[in-house]
Amino acid sequence: MQAGAGQWYFKKEDFAVTPSSADGISPQVEVLNRAKACRFIYNVGLALRFSYTTIATACVLFHRFYMRNSMQEHHYYVMAGTCIYVASKAEEQQRKMRDVVLACARKAAKKDSLQLAEDSKEFLRWRDHLIYKEEILLEAVCFELTIQHPYKYLIQLLDYVQASKMVKQYAWAFVNDSFKSYSCLLYQPHVIAAAALYLAAKVCQEDLVGPNNQKRWWEHLKLQLSEVEDCADSVLKVHEIV
Ligand SMILES: *[C@@H]1O[C@H](CO)[C@@H](O)[C@H](O)[C@H]1NC(C)=O
């Protein structure tokens, strides 16, 4: 675990008493808003051709932010835009402010052909949000912008079990999905990687084996099956909501 990262792991019970729920937003609505916001991050990120690590960093920042702040006070689309903006700087994939503003406005309006003059009200509104919320976000996440993600562990595991193309595809999709839920606040990235592979093998009905006929491939990352299954449940849950 990275230094300082410990404060960003929670227990399942903690999600019933977040700042948003103290502000009257039900835990169910919060879960839904988190999923919607992460889909928004994903769409804006793809439109700006950001790497998957930038997108993943933005999602984790978003989830961390709302463990300390309320959705009543900071709108989740505005914060989602801010997270992608901040993540893009952290991952050195910076784009012009103008491009980020346009991508946010287009995806929020669900209209990719939307054109905005740089002095239009909508453009300035998004621009001001990004500038103003950047500070608030950075403070809430304690300026910790270097975040480990499941992808590198997944790549290790896929190689270890010599996964088929189909298993690979599903495993990646499950890791992508995991960012929509609280998973990154509950489990360390290597656990999420193993859970994604575990689910992918199930969906594809394939038995995975490592070298020397090692059937307990999760042990390659020093994990126990119960941990992996528990995390897999949490990753799957997001499918029930969105
Ligand atoms: C996972 O997300 C990345 C962007 O973060 C995207 O490039 C990739 O195609 C996605 N993979 C799957 C299988 O959905």
PDB file of C-alpha atoms and ligand atoms in Angstrom:
ATOM      1  CA  MET A   1       0.000   0.000   0.000  1.00  0.00           C
ATOM      2  CA  GLN A   2       1.326   3.496  -0.761  1.00  0.00           C
ATOM      3  CA  ALA A   3       2.123   5.819   2.097  1.00  0.00           C
ATOM      4  CA  GLY A   4      -0.952   7.721   3.200  1.00  0.00           C
ATOM      5  CA  ALA A   5      -3.286   5.547   1.154  1.00  0.00           C
ATOM      6  CA  GLY A   6      -4.630   3.807   4.266  1.00  0.00           C
ATOM      7  CA  GLN A   7      -6.941   6.686   5.063  1.00  0.00           C
ATOM      8  CA  TRP A   8      -8.748   6.033   1.784  1.00  0.00           C
ATOM      9  CA  TYR A   9      -9.998   2.565   2.626  1.00  0.00           C
ATOM     10  CA  PHE A  10     -13.344   2.166   4.341  1.00  0.00           C
ATOM     11  CA  LYS A  11     -15.740  -0.418   5.693  1.00  0.00           C
ATOM     12  CA  LYS A  12     -19.031  -1.187   3.991  1.00  0.00           C
ATOM     13  CA  GLU A  13     -20.936   0.377   6.915  1.00  0.00           C
ATOM     14  CA  ASP A  14     -19.227   3.706   6.258  1.00  0.00           C
ATOM     15  CA  PHE A  15     -21.162   4.174   3.023  1.00  0.00           C
ATOM     16  CA  ALA A  16     -24.403   4.504   4.968  1.00  0.00           C
ATOM     17  CA  VAL A  17     -23.086   7.550   6.816  1.00  0.00           C
ATOM     18  CA  THR A  18     -21.354   9.667   4.157  1.00  0.00           C
ATOM     19  CA  PRO A  19     -21.498  13.483   4.156  1.00  0.00           C
ATOM     20  CA  SER A  20     -24.141  13.275   1.408  1.00  0.00           C
ATOM     21  CA  SER A  21     -26.381  11.005   3.473  1.00  0.00           C
ATOM     22  CA  ALA A  22     -25.994  13.360   6.440  1.00  0.00           C
ATOM     23  CA  ASP A  23     -27.297  16.030   4.042  1.00  0.00           C
ATOM     24  CA  GLY A  24     -30.433  14.059   3.230  1.00  0.00           C
ATOM     25  CA  ILE A  25     -29.319  12.201   0.087  1.00  0.00           C
ATOM     26  CA  SER A  26     -30.169   8.527   0.505  1.00  0.00           C
ATOM     27  CA  PRO A  27     -27.345   5.984   0.189  1.00  0.00           C
ATOM     28  CA  GLN A  28     -29.143   4.463  -2.835  1.00  0.00           C
ATOM     29  CA  VAL A  29     -29.237   7.802  -4.643  1.00  0.00           C
ATOM     30  CA  GLU A  30     -25.612   8.448  -3.777  1.00  0.00           C
ATOM     31  CA  VAL A  31     -24.566   5.097  -5.238  1.00  0.00           C
ATOM     32  CA  LEU A  32     -26.490   5.897  -8.401  1.00  0.00           C
ATOM     33  CA  ASN A  33     -25.000   9.393  -8.673  1.00  0.00           C
ATOM     34  CA  ARG A  34     -21.504   8.003  -8.195  1.00  0.00           C
ATOM     35  CA  ALA A  35     -22.066   5.534 -11.017  1.00  0.00           C
ATOM     36  CA  LYS A  36     -23.484   8.244 -13.289  1.00  0.00           C
ATOM     37  CA  ALA A  37     -20.598  10.566 -12.524  1.00  0.00           C
ATOM     38  CA  CYS A  38     -18.031   7.872 -13.303  1.00  0.00           C
ATOM     39  CA  ARG A  39     -19.731   7.146 -16.602  1.00  0.00           C
ATOM     40  CA  PHE A  40     -19.535  10.887 -17.309  1.00  0.00           C
ATOM     41  CA  ILE A  41     -15.800  10.846 -16.455  1.00  0.00           C
ATOM     42  CA  TYR A  42     -15.354   7.887 -18.783  1.00  0.00           C
ATOM     43  CA  ASN A  43     -17.184   9.623 -21.654  1.00  0.00           C
ATOM     44  CA  VAL A  44     -15.364  12.918 -21.226  1.00  0.00           C
ATOM     45  CA  GLY A  45     -12.075  11.030 -20.892  1.00  0.00           C
ATOM     46  CA  LEU A  46     -12.600   9.085 -24.109  1.00  0.00           C
ATOM     47  CA  ALA A  47     -13.655  12.248 -25.959  1.00  0.00           C
ATOM     48  CA  LEU A  48     -10.371  13.876 -24.901  1.00  0.00           C
ATOM     49  CA  ARG A  49      -8.453  10.667 -25.696  1.00  0.00           C
ATOM     50  CA  PHE A  50      -7.143  10.304 -22.174  1.00  0.00           C
ATOM     51  CA  SER A  51      -5.409   7.088 -21.163  1.00  0.00           C
ATOM     52  CA  TYR A  52      -7.181   4.554 -18.977  1.00  0.00           C
ATOM     53  CA  THR A  53      -4.970   5.518 -16.039  1.00  0.00           C
ATOM     54  CA  THR A  54      -6.077   9.147 -16.271  1.00  0.00           C
ATOM     55  CA  ILE A  55      -9.705   8.066 -16.373  1.00  0.00           C
ATOM     56  CA  ALA A  56      -9.172   5.677 -13.462  1.00  0.00           C
ATOM     57  CA  THR A  57      -7.379   8.335 -11.407  1.00  0.00           C
ATOM     58  CA  ALA A  58     -10.271  10.733 -11.987  1.00  0.00           C
ATOM     59  CA  CYS A  59     -12.793   8.139 -10.766  1.00  0.00           C
ATOM     60  CA  VAL A  60     -10.802   7.368  -7.626  1.00  0.00           C
ATOM     61  CA  LEU A  61     -10.428  11.077  -6.833  1.00  0.00           C
ATOM     62  CA  PHE A  62     -14.162  11.438  -7.274  1.00  0.00           C
ATOM     63  CA  HIS A  63     -14.964   8.602  -4.856  1.00  0.00           C
ATOM     64  CA  ARG A  64     -12.494   9.891  -2.287  1.00  0.00           C
ATOM     65  CA  PHE A  65     -13.824  13.442  -2.522  1.00  0.00           C
ATOM     66  CA  TYR A  66     -17.354  12.393  -1.578  1.00  0.00           C
ATOM     67  CA  MET A  67     -16.181  10.593   1.527  1.00  0.00           C
ATOM     68  CA  ARG A  68     -15.446  14.094   2.856  1.00  0.00           C
ATOM     69  CA  ASN A  69     -17.954  16.269   1.018  1.00  0.00           C
ATOM     70  CA  SER A  70     -21.631  16.297   0.240  1.00  0.00           C
ATOM     71  CA  MET A  71     -23.344  16.046  -3.140  1.00  0.00           C
ATOM     72  CA  GLN A  72     -25.784  18.614  -1.836  1.00  0.00           C
ATOM     73  CA  GLU A  73     -23.010  21.170  -1.712  1.00  0.00           C
ATOM     74  CA  HIS A  74     -20.927  20.127  -4.735  1.00  0.00           C
ATOM     75  CA  HIS A  75     -22.794  18.863  -7.772  1.00  0.00           C
ATOM     76  CA  TYR A  76     -21.549  15.486  -8.917  1.00  0.00           C
ATOM     77  CA  TYR A  77     -21.209  16.380 -12.610  1.00  0.00           C
ATOM     78  CA  VAL A  78     -19.234  19.491 -11.751  1.00  0.00           C
ATOM     79  CA  MET A  79     -16.940  17.470  -9.491  1.00  0.00           C
ATOM     80  CA  ALA A  80     -16.634  14.720 -12.106  1.00  0.00           C
ATOM     81  CA  GLY A  81     -15.437  17.341 -14.614  1.00  0.00           C
ATOM     82  CA  THR A  82     -13.023  18.730 -12.031  1.00  0.00           C
ATOM     83  CA  CYS A  83     -11.668  15.263 -11.290  1.00  0.00           C
ATOM     84  CA  ILE A  84     -10.889  14.566 -14.928  1.00  0.00           C
ATOM     85  CA  TYR A  85      -9.304  17.999 -15.274  1.00  0.00           C
ATOM     86  CA  VAL A  86      -7.092  17.467 -12.216  1.00  0.00           C
ATOM     87  CA  ALA A  87      -6.273  13.859 -13.150  1.00  0.00           C
ATOM     88  CA  SER A  88      -5.197  14.931 -16.627  1.00  0.00           C
ATOM     89  CA  LYS A  89      -2.682  17.322 -15.115  1.00  0.00           C
ATOM     90  CA  ALA A  90      -1.446  14.737 -12.636  1.00  0.00           C
ATOM     91  CA  GLU A  91      -0.938  12.175 -15.381  1.00  0.00           C
ATOM     92  CA  GLU A  92       0.671  14.776 -17.633  1.00  0.00           C
ATOM     93  CA  GLN A  93      -1.991  14.526 -20.257  1.00  0.00           C
ATOM     94  CA  GLN A  94      -3.024  18.104 -19.979  1.00  0.00           C
ATOM     95  CA  ARG A  95      -5.362  19.528 -22.593  1.00  0.00           C
ATOM     96  CA  LYS A  96      -6.353  23.140 -23.183  1.00  0.00           C
ATOM     97  CA  MET A  97      -8.900  24.358 -20.663  1.00  0.00           C
ATOM     98  CA  ARG A  98     -11.139  25.165 -23.618  1.00  0.00           C
ATOM     99  CA  ASP A  99     -11.168  21.525 -24.751  1.00  0.00           C
ATOM    100  CA  VAL A 100     -11.957  20.193 -21.294  1.00  0.00           C
ATOM    101  CA  VAL A 101     -14.774  22.710 -20.859  1.00  0.00           C
ATOM    102  CA  LEU A 102     -16.264  21.794 -24.234  1.00  0.00           C
ATOM    103  CA  ALA A 103     -16.053  18.058 -23.585  1.00  0.00           C
ATOM    104  CA  CYS A 104     -17.746  18.465 -20.185  1.00  0.00           C
ATOM    105  CA  ALA A 105     -20.502  20.680 -21.569  1.00  0.00           C
ATOM    106  CA  ARG A 106     -21.148  18.313 -24.486  1.00  0.00           C
ATOM    107  CA  LYS A 107     -21.295  15.156 -22.404  1.00  0.00           C
ATOM    108  CA  ALA A 108     -23.417  16.832 -19.711  1.00  0.00           C
ATOM    109  CA  ALA A 109     -25.882  17.974 -22.383  1.00  0.00           C
ATOM    110  CA  LYS A 110     -25.579  14.549 -24.108  1.00  0.00           C
ATOM    111  CA  LYS A 111     -25.002  16.441 -27.343  1.00  0.00           C
ATOM    112  CA  ASP A 112     -21.664  15.925 -29.062  1.00  0.00           C
ATOM    113  CA  SER A 113     -22.374  18.534 -31.728  1.00  0.00           C
ATOM    114  CA  LEU A 114     -22.853  21.270 -29.126  1.00  0.00           C
ATOM    115  CA  GLN A 115     -20.879  24.412 -29.966  1.00  0.00           C
ATOM    116  CA  LEU A 116     -20.169  27.036 -27.322  1.00  0.00           C
ATOM    117  CA  ALA A 117     -18.610  30.447 -27.796  1.00  0.00           C
ATOM    118  CA  GLU A 118     -15.895  31.128 -25.257  1.00  0.00           C
ATOM    119  CA  ASP A 119     -17.881  34.066 -23.892  1.00  0.00           C
ATOM    120  CA  SER A 120     -21.158  32.171 -23.653  1.00  0.00           C
ATOM    121  CA  LYS A 121     -22.786  31.727 -20.270  1.00  0.00           C
ATOM    122  CA  GLU A 122     -22.538  27.938 -20.360  1.00  0.00           C
ATOM    123  CA  PHE A 123     -18.869  27.977 -21.315  1.00  0.00           C
ATOM    124  CA  LEU A 124     -17.968  30.433 -18.552  1.00  0.00           C
ATOM    125  CA  ARG A 125     -20.021  28.505 -16.033  1.00  0.00           C
ATOM    126  CA  TRP A 126     -18.078  25.287 -16.657  1.00  0.00           C
ATOM    127  CA  ARG A 127     -14.757  27.107 -16.808  1.00  0.00           C
ATOM    128  CA  ASP A 128     -15.374  28.866 -13.503  1.00  0.00           C
ATOM    129  CA  HIS A 129     -16.483  25.602 -11.893  1.00  0.00           C
ATOM    130  CA  LEU A 130     -13.291  23.842 -12.944  1.00  0.00           C
ATOM    131  CA  ILE A 131     -11.084  26.652 -11.696  1.00  0.00           C
ATOM    132  CA  TYR A 132     -12.911  27.088  -8.419  1.00  0.00           C
ATOM    133  CA  LYS A 133     -13.445  23.428  -7.584  1.00  0.00           C
ATOM    134  CA  GLU A 134      -9.896  22.389  -8.408  1.00  0.00           C
ATOM    135  CA  GLU A 135      -8.641  23.839  -5.118  1.00  0.00           C
ATOM    136  CA  ILE A 136     -11.453  22.274  -3.128  1.00  0.00           C
ATOM    137  CA  LEU A 137     -10.798  18.893  -4.697  1.00  0.00           C
ATOM    138  CA  LEU A 138      -7.043  19.041  -4.159  1.00  0.00           C
ATOM    139  CA  GLU A 139      -7.491  19.860  -0.493  1.00  0.00           C
ATOM    140  CA  ALA A 140     -10.097  17.183   0.077  1.00  0.00           C
ATOM    141  CA  VAL A 141      -7.857  14.511  -1.440  1.00  0.00           C
ATOM    142  CA  CYS A 142      -4.825  15.855   0.451  1.00  0.00           C
ATOM    143  CA  PHE A 143      -2.969  16.567  -2.785  1.00  0.00           C
ATOM    144  CA  GLU A 144      -2.440  12.822  -3.237  1.00  0.00           C
ATOM    145  CA  LEU A 145      -2.594  12.368  -6.976  1.00  0.00           C
ATOM    146  CA  THR A 146      -0.399   9.336  -7.492  1.00  0.00           C
ATOM    147  CA  ILE A 147      -2.814   6.464  -7.384  1.00  0.00           C
ATOM    148  CA  GLN A 148      -2.183   2.788  -8.074  1.00  0.00           C
ATOM    149  CA  HIS A 149      -4.715   1.056 -10.310  1.00  0.00           C
ATOM    150  CA  PRO A 150      -5.731  -2.558 -10.892  1.00  0.00           C
ATOM    151  CA  TYR A 151      -4.620  -2.560 -14.545  1.00  0.00           C
ATOM    152  CA  LYS A 152      -0.967  -3.375 -13.992  1.00  0.00           C
ATOM    153  CA  TYR A 153      -1.885  -6.284 -11.705  1.00  0.00           C
ATOM    154  CA  LEU A 154      -4.437  -7.479 -14.200  1.00  0.00           C
ATOM    155  CA  ILE A 155      -1.799  -7.513 -16.921  1.00  0.00           C
ATOM    156  CA  GLN A 156       0.428  -9.617 -14.638  1.00  0.00           C
ATOM    157  CA  LEU A 157      -2.367 -12.060 -13.906  1.00  0.00           C
ATOM    158  CA  LEU A 158      -3.491 -12.368 -17.524  1.00  0.00           C
ATOM    159  CA  ASP A 159       0.041 -13.272 -18.429  1.00  0.00           C
ATOM    160  CA  TYR A 160       0.351 -15.707 -15.536  1.00  0.00           C
ATOM    161  CA  VAL A 161      -2.723 -17.716 -16.573  1.00  0.00           C
ATOM    162  CA  GLN A 162      -2.202 -17.213 -20.325  1.00  0.00           C
ATOM    163  CA  ALA A 163      -5.785 -15.966 -20.565  1.00  0.00           C
ATOM    164  CA  SER A 164      -7.794 -16.282 -23.760  1.00  0.00           C
ATOM    165  CA  LYS A 165      -8.773 -13.190 -25.716  1.00  0.00           C
ATOM    166  CA  MET A 166     -12.320 -13.399 -24.446  1.00  0.00           C
ATOM    167  CA  VAL A 167     -11.305 -13.674 -20.789  1.00  0.00           C
ATOM    168  CA  LYS A 168      -8.988 -10.704 -21.272  1.00  0.00           C
ATOM    169  CA  GLN A 169     -11.750  -8.603 -22.767  1.00  0.00           C
ATOM    170  CA  TYR A 170     -14.172  -9.382 -19.942  1.00  0.00           C
ATOM    171  CA  ALA A 171     -11.564  -8.886 -17.244  1.00  0.00           C
ATOM    172  CA  TRP A 172     -10.755  -5.417 -18.559  1.00  0.00           C
ATOM    173  CA  ALA A 173     -14.431  -4.574 -18.730  1.00  0.00           C
ATOM    174  CA  PHE A 174     -14.924  -5.692 -15.111  1.00  0.00           C
ATOM    175  CA  VAL A 175     -12.022  -3.526 -13.945  1.00  0.00           C
ATOM    176  CA  ASN A 176     -13.546  -0.608 -15.866  1.00  0.00           C
ATOM    177  CA  ASP A 177     -16.886  -1.295 -14.208  1.00  0.00           C
ATOM    178  CA  SER A 178     -15.333  -1.438 -10.767  1.00  0.00           C
ATOM    179  CA  PHE A 179     -14.646   2.296 -10.890  1.00  0.00           C
ATOM    180  CA  LYS A 180     -18.354   3.062 -10.946  1.00  0.00           C
ATOM    181  CA  SER A 181     -18.826   1.598  -7.484  1.00  0.00           C
ATOM    182  CA  TYR A 182     -17.239   1.956  -4.072  1.00  0.00           C
ATOM    183  CA  SER A 183     -14.823  -0.893  -4.878  1.00  0.00           C
ATOM    184  CA  CYS A 184     -11.758   1.363  -4.976  1.00  0.00           C
ATOM    185  CA  LEU A 185     -12.580   2.532  -1.430  1.00  0.00           C
ATOM    186  CA  LEU A 186     -12.955  -1.026  -0.163  1.00  0.00           C
ATOM    187  CA  TYR A 187     -10.262  -3.059  -1.871  1.00  0.00           C
ATOM    188  CA  GLN A 188      -6.679  -2.545  -2.899  1.00  0.00           C
ATOM    189  CA  PRO A 189      -6.027  -2.512  -6.640  1.00  0.00           C
ATOM    190  CA  HIS A 190      -4.519  -6.011  -6.854  1.00  0.00           C
ATOM    191  CA  VAL A 191      -7.631  -7.464  -5.200  1.00  0.00           C
ATOM    192  CA  ILE A 192      -9.851  -5.737  -7.757  1.00  0.00           C
ATOM    193  CA  ALA A 193      -7.682  -7.073 -10.572  1.00  0.00           C
ATOM    194  CA  ALA A 194      -8.062 -10.628  -9.275  1.00  0.00           C
ATOM    195  CA  ALA A 195     -11.801 -10.184  -8.769  1.00  0.00           C
ATOM    196  CA  ALA A 196     -12.184  -8.958 -12.339  1.00  0.00           C
ATOM    197  CA  LEU A 197     -10.316 -11.971 -13.668  1.00  0.00           C
ATOM    198  CA  TYR A 198     -12.312 -14.291 -11.423  1.00  0.00           C
ATOM    199  CA  LEU A 199     -15.583 -12.899 -12.813  1.00  0.00           C
ATOM    200  CA  ALA A 200     -14.309 -13.027 -16.381  1.00  0.00           C
ATOM    201  CA  ALA A 201     -13.397 -16.706 -16.022  1.00  0.00           C
ATOM    202  CA  LYS A 202     -16.887 -17.405 -14.670  1.00  0.00           C
ATOM    203  CA  VAL A 203     -18.642 -15.580 -17.492  1.00  0.00           C
ATOM    204  CA  CYS A 204     -16.509 -17.362 -20.094  1.00  0.00           C
ATOM    205  CA  GLN A 205     -16.783 -20.682 -18.234  1.00  0.00           C
ATOM    206  CA  GLU A 206     -13.055 -21.201 -18.459  1.00  0.00           C
ATOM    207  CA  ASP A 207     -10.829 -22.733 -15.808  1.00  0.00           C
ATOM    208  CA  LEU A 208      -7.691 -20.694 -15.354  1.00  0.00           C
ATOM    209  CA  VAL A 209      -4.401 -22.335 -14.533  1.00  0.00           C
ATOM    210  CA  GLY A 210      -0.999 -20.840 -13.912  1.00  0.00           C
ATOM    211  CA  PRO A 211       2.348 -22.493 -14.628  1.00  0.00           C
ATOM    212  CA  ASN A 212       2.886 -25.981 -13.087  1.00  0.00           C
ATOM    213  CA  ASN A 213      -0.837 -26.593 -13.100  1.00  0.00           C
ATOM    214  CA  GLN A 214      -1.410 -23.972 -10.396  1.00  0.00           C
ATOM    215  CA  LYS A 215      -5.202 -23.796 -10.108  1.00  0.00           C
ATOM    216  CA  ARG A 216      -5.186 -21.248  -7.294  1.00  0.00           C
ATOM    217  CA  TRP A 217      -3.863 -18.526  -9.593  1.00  0.00           C
ATOM    218  CA  TRP A 218      -4.877 -15.756  -7.110  1.00  0.00           C
ATOM    219  CA  GLU A 219      -2.051 -16.929  -4.893  1.00  0.00           C
ATOM    220  CA  HIS A 220       0.272 -15.427  -7.492  1.00  0.00           C
ATOM    221  CA  LEU A 221      -0.734 -12.081  -5.920  1.00  0.00           C
ATOM    222  CA  LYS A 222      -0.741 -13.602  -2.420  1.00  0.00           C
ATOM    223  CA  LEU A 223      -4.509 -13.448  -2.178  1.00  0.00           C
ATOM    224  CA  GLN A 224      -7.064 -15.752  -0.636  1.00  0.00           C
ATOM    225  CA  LEU A 225     -10.083 -16.921  -2.575  1.00  0.00           C
ATOM    226  CA  SER A 226     -12.512 -15.528   0.029  1.00  0.00           C
ATOM    227  CA  GLU A 227     -11.070 -12.037  -0.426  1.00  0.00           C
ATOM    228  CA  VAL A 228     -11.337 -12.281  -4.183  1.00  0.00           C
ATOM    229  CA  GLU A 229     -14.938 -13.524  -4.014  1.00  0.00           C
ATOM    230  CA  ASP A 230     -15.936 -10.796  -1.612  1.00  0.00           C
ATOM    231  CA  CYS A 231     -14.524  -8.145  -3.938  1.00  0.00           C
ATOM    232  CA  ALA A 232     -16.150  -9.815  -6.960  1.00  0.00           C
ATOM    233  CA  ASP A 233     -19.540  -9.438  -5.253  1.00  0.00           C
ATOM    234  CA  SER A 234     -18.957  -5.759  -4.789  1.00  0.00           C
ATOM    235  CA  VAL A 235     -17.884  -5.278  -8.407  1.00  0.00           C
ATOM    236  CA  LEU A 236     -20.978  -7.142  -9.600  1.00  0.00           C
ATOM    237  CA  LYS A 237     -23.317  -5.061  -7.482  1.00  0.00           C
ATOM    238  CA  VAL A 238     -22.920  -2.063  -9.728  1.00  0.00           C
ATOM    239  CA  HIS A 239     -24.651  -4.052 -12.489  1.00  0.00           C
ATOM    240  CA  GLU A 240     -27.749  -4.314 -10.330  1.00  0.00           C
ATOM    241  CA  ILE A 241     -27.962  -0.533  -9.977  1.00  0.00           C
ATOM    242  CA  VAL A 242     -27.001   0.849 -13.377  1.00  0.00           C
TER     243      VAL A 242
HETATM  244  C1  LIG B   1     -11.704   0.055 -20.464  1.00  0.00           C
HETATM  245  O1  LIG B   1     -11.571   1.458 -20.372  1.00  0.00           O
HETATM  246  C2  LIG B   1     -10.586   2.034 -21.233  1.00  0.00           C
HETATM  247  C3  LIG B   1     -10.552   3.528 -20.965  1.00  0.00           C
HETATM  248  O2  LIG B   1     -10.402   3.779 -19.617  1.00  0.00           O
HETATM  249  C4  LIG B   1     -10.920   1.741 -22.690  1.00  0.00           C
HETATM  250  O3  LIG B   1      -9.893   2.226 -23.511  1.00  0.00           O
HETATM  251  C5  LIG B   1     -11.076   0.248 -22.869  1.00  0.00           C
HETATM  252  O4  LIG B   1     -11.504  -0.017 -24.181  1.00  0.00           O
HETATM  253  C6  LIG B   1     -12.086  -0.325 -21.885  1.00  0.00           C
HETATM  254  N1  LIG B   1     -12.099  -1.783 -22.044  1.00  0.00           N
HETATM  255  C7  LIG B   1     -13.222  -2.494 -22.032  1.00  0.00           C
HETATM  256  C8  LIG B   1     -13.048  -3.957 -22.298  1.00  0.00           C
HETATM  257  O5  LIG B   1     -14.310  -2.011 -21.834  1.00  0.00           O
END
